[in-house]
Amino acid sequence: FTSDDVKFSFDRILDPATGSAYRGQLAGLKEVQAPDPMTVRFVLDAPNSGFLHKLCAFNQGWIVSRRAVTEIGERYSMNPIGTGPFVFERWATGNEVRLSANAGYFGGAPSLTDLSFRVVRDETAAAIALENRELDIFFALQSPDVIDRLRRANAVTMLDRPANNTVNLVLNTTAGPLRDVRVRRAIMHAMNRKALIDGFFRGTKTEATSVLTPTFQEYTDEGVPRYAYDPDRARALLREAGVSNFRFEITTPALNPYDRFPVPLANDLQQVGIQATVRVLERAAYGQARSSGNVQSCITAVVGPPDPDAALVTLFHTRSFSPGLNTSRYDRADALLAEAARAPDMVQRKAAYGRLLKQSMEDVPVLPLFAEQLFLAHGARVQGFVQNSLFTVNASPVSLRGA
């Protein structure tokens, strides 16, 4: 592992030929230099207070082996090689990933000798397996029934905390009636998001006033427009826009609960005269459809490091146009994102992001549906586990009592 691998990794993301969905995250990075094997120099076109977050191991920040990628090619994604505390062993698609301890890890070998990530699609089955000690950690719980069950279970610890991401409905602002902001606002008024949170999710999610959550120190809701559930107002806006009975498709991945909660939202839209349907795609097909930039709308959750620039660049920067994840094709945020990036202190940084949140909620290219809450349960043997605000699990400090 040398600086050449680091340079190769970021040059690969920046190369348009790679087609990375996260190229926009590195907007402003002019050049990566590797003057010697242990030194990397990043050259930016302007000051960027959040740039270090871009380099962490998340999406665009993963460092890959030049030799492995060059020699293995497309098969590298199924045979990853890294420098972390665990070594990849095998991947049974749709079933399990197995890792083993990296005895040569620079931070010291982890306590666990083997690690298995199992895919269990039925949350009740996973809960039973945890209660029977067939699993040690149950990650990313979604079912309110299962969350309640495990809170009451013996020898099970339930952890929960606010996530640093919202779940959103992205509208393609170049697609037919969605070009009109009145139509986008009508959709916002038509959806009963509180009923979704209180009914479908039974309070396991919280209200979102914008695409950022209060977990960010830059968050503000001051001056940010709010859209109450108001079907009559939605119908009036559609009449003003001269739109009636237009066909509207919501594309969503075949993952729990993303394959289910859009249905009641589509029903809400139908009540105001929008012919809404839901298209559920397997994860790979969903990614391809979204990266094409041709979907009318899609459900998305943008997860990244604890810096608002990550989510906002992904959703709003023109550098994130297809094949990036600015599926709305919103083009009015670049200047405010640049202003926030070069802000010399938190006061100015928060002010710039506040103006962007206000503007984006006026224009509503992305409609926040709810803020995520993370639920995780583990058995009595687990020691040293710390839950973070991301959809990730760090197993390196974990040990098992009696193992």
PDB file of N, CA and C in Angstrom, residues 15 29 51 61 71 90 95 126 140 145 158-159 180 184 238 308:
ATOM      1  N   ASP A  15     -12.167  10.094 -13.291  1.00  0.00           N
ATOM      2  CA  ASP A  15     -12.180   9.790 -14.719  1.00  0.00           C
ATOM      3  C   ASP A  15     -13.627   9.572 -15.189  1.00  0.00           C
ATOM      4  N   LEU A  29     -11.477  19.168  -6.872  1.00  0.00           N
ATOM      5  CA  LEU A  29     -10.177  18.500  -6.781  1.00  0.00           C
ATOM      6  C   LEU A  29      -9.509  18.546  -8.154  1.00  0.00           C
ATOM      7  N   PHE A  51     -13.436  19.170   2.866  1.00  0.00           N
ATOM      8  CA  PHE A  51     -12.782  18.240   1.937  1.00  0.00           C
ATOM      9  C   PHE A  51     -12.268  16.978   2.622  1.00  0.00           C
ATOM     10  N   GLY A  61     -14.419   7.556  -1.117  1.00  0.00           N
ATOM     11  CA  GLY A  61     -13.188   7.568  -0.329  1.00  0.00           C
ATOM     12  C   GLY A  61     -12.491   6.229  -0.185  1.00  0.00           C
ATOM     13  N   GLU A  71      -5.216  -6.032 -12.546  1.00  0.00           N
ATOM     14  CA  GLU A  71      -5.097  -7.446 -12.910  1.00  0.00           C
ATOM     15  C   GLU A  71      -6.433  -8.186 -12.897  1.00  0.00           C
ATOM     16  N   ARG A  90     -14.837 -14.903   1.288  1.00  0.00           N
ATOM     17  CA  ARG A  90     -15.726 -15.328   0.202  1.00  0.00           C
ATOM     18  C   ARG A  90     -17.054 -14.582   0.283  1.00  0.00           C
ATOM     19  N   ASN A  95     -26.539 -14.114   0.052  1.00  0.00           N
ATOM     20  CA  ASN A  95     -26.606 -15.002   1.218  1.00  0.00           C
ATOM     21  C   ASN A  95     -25.641 -14.584   2.329  1.00  0.00           C
ATOM     22  N   ALA A 126     -34.858 -13.285  11.545  1.00  0.00           N
ATOM     23  CA  ALA A 126     -33.592 -12.793  12.087  1.00  0.00           C
ATOM     24  C   ALA A 126     -33.707 -12.559  13.594  1.00  0.00           C
ATOM     25  N   ALA A 140     -29.708  -2.769  11.221  1.00  0.00           N
ATOM     26  CA  ALA A 140     -30.650  -2.079  10.331  1.00  0.00           C
ATOM     27  C   ALA A 140     -32.066  -2.638  10.419  1.00  0.00           C
ATOM     28  N   ASP A 145     -42.819  -4.056  14.528  1.00  0.00           N
ATOM     29  CA  ASP A 145     -43.154  -5.230  15.343  1.00  0.00           C
ATOM     30  C   ASP A 145     -41.896  -5.902  15.885  1.00  0.00           C
ATOM     31  N   MET A 158     -31.057  -3.544  22.819  1.00  0.00           N
ATOM     32  CA  MET A 158     -31.517  -2.769  21.673  1.00  0.00           C
ATOM     33  C   MET A 158     -30.870  -1.378  21.723  1.00  0.00           C
ATOM     34  N   LEU A 159     -30.239  -0.984  20.639  1.00  0.00           N
ATOM     35  CA  LEU A 159     -29.643   0.343  20.512  1.00  0.00           C
ATOM     36  C   LEU A 159     -30.409   1.125  19.454  1.00  0.00           C
ATOM     37  N   ASP A 180     -42.698  22.345 -13.553  1.00  0.00           N
ATOM     38  CA  ASP A 180     -43.420  23.436 -12.899  1.00  0.00           C
ATOM     39  C   ASP A 180     -43.337  23.271 -11.374  1.00  0.00           C
ATOM     40  N   ARG A 184     -44.637  20.390  -8.247  1.00  0.00           N
ATOM     41  CA  ARG A 184     -43.784  19.778  -7.221  1.00  0.00           C
ATOM     42  C   ARG A 184     -44.305  20.115  -5.817  1.00  0.00           C
ATOM     43  N   LEU A 238     -52.356  22.304  -8.700  1.00  0.00           N
ATOM     44  CA  LEU A 238     -52.421  21.583  -9.973  1.00  0.00           C
ATOM     45  C   LEU A 238     -53.315  22.317 -10.972  1.00  0.00           C
ATOM     46  N   PRO A 308     -22.491  18.049   5.866  1.00  0.00           N
ATOM     47  CA  PRO A 308     -23.637  18.245   4.970  1.00  0.00           C
ATOM     48  C   PRO A 308     -23.259  18.311   3.503  1.00  0.00           C
TER      49      PRO A 308
END
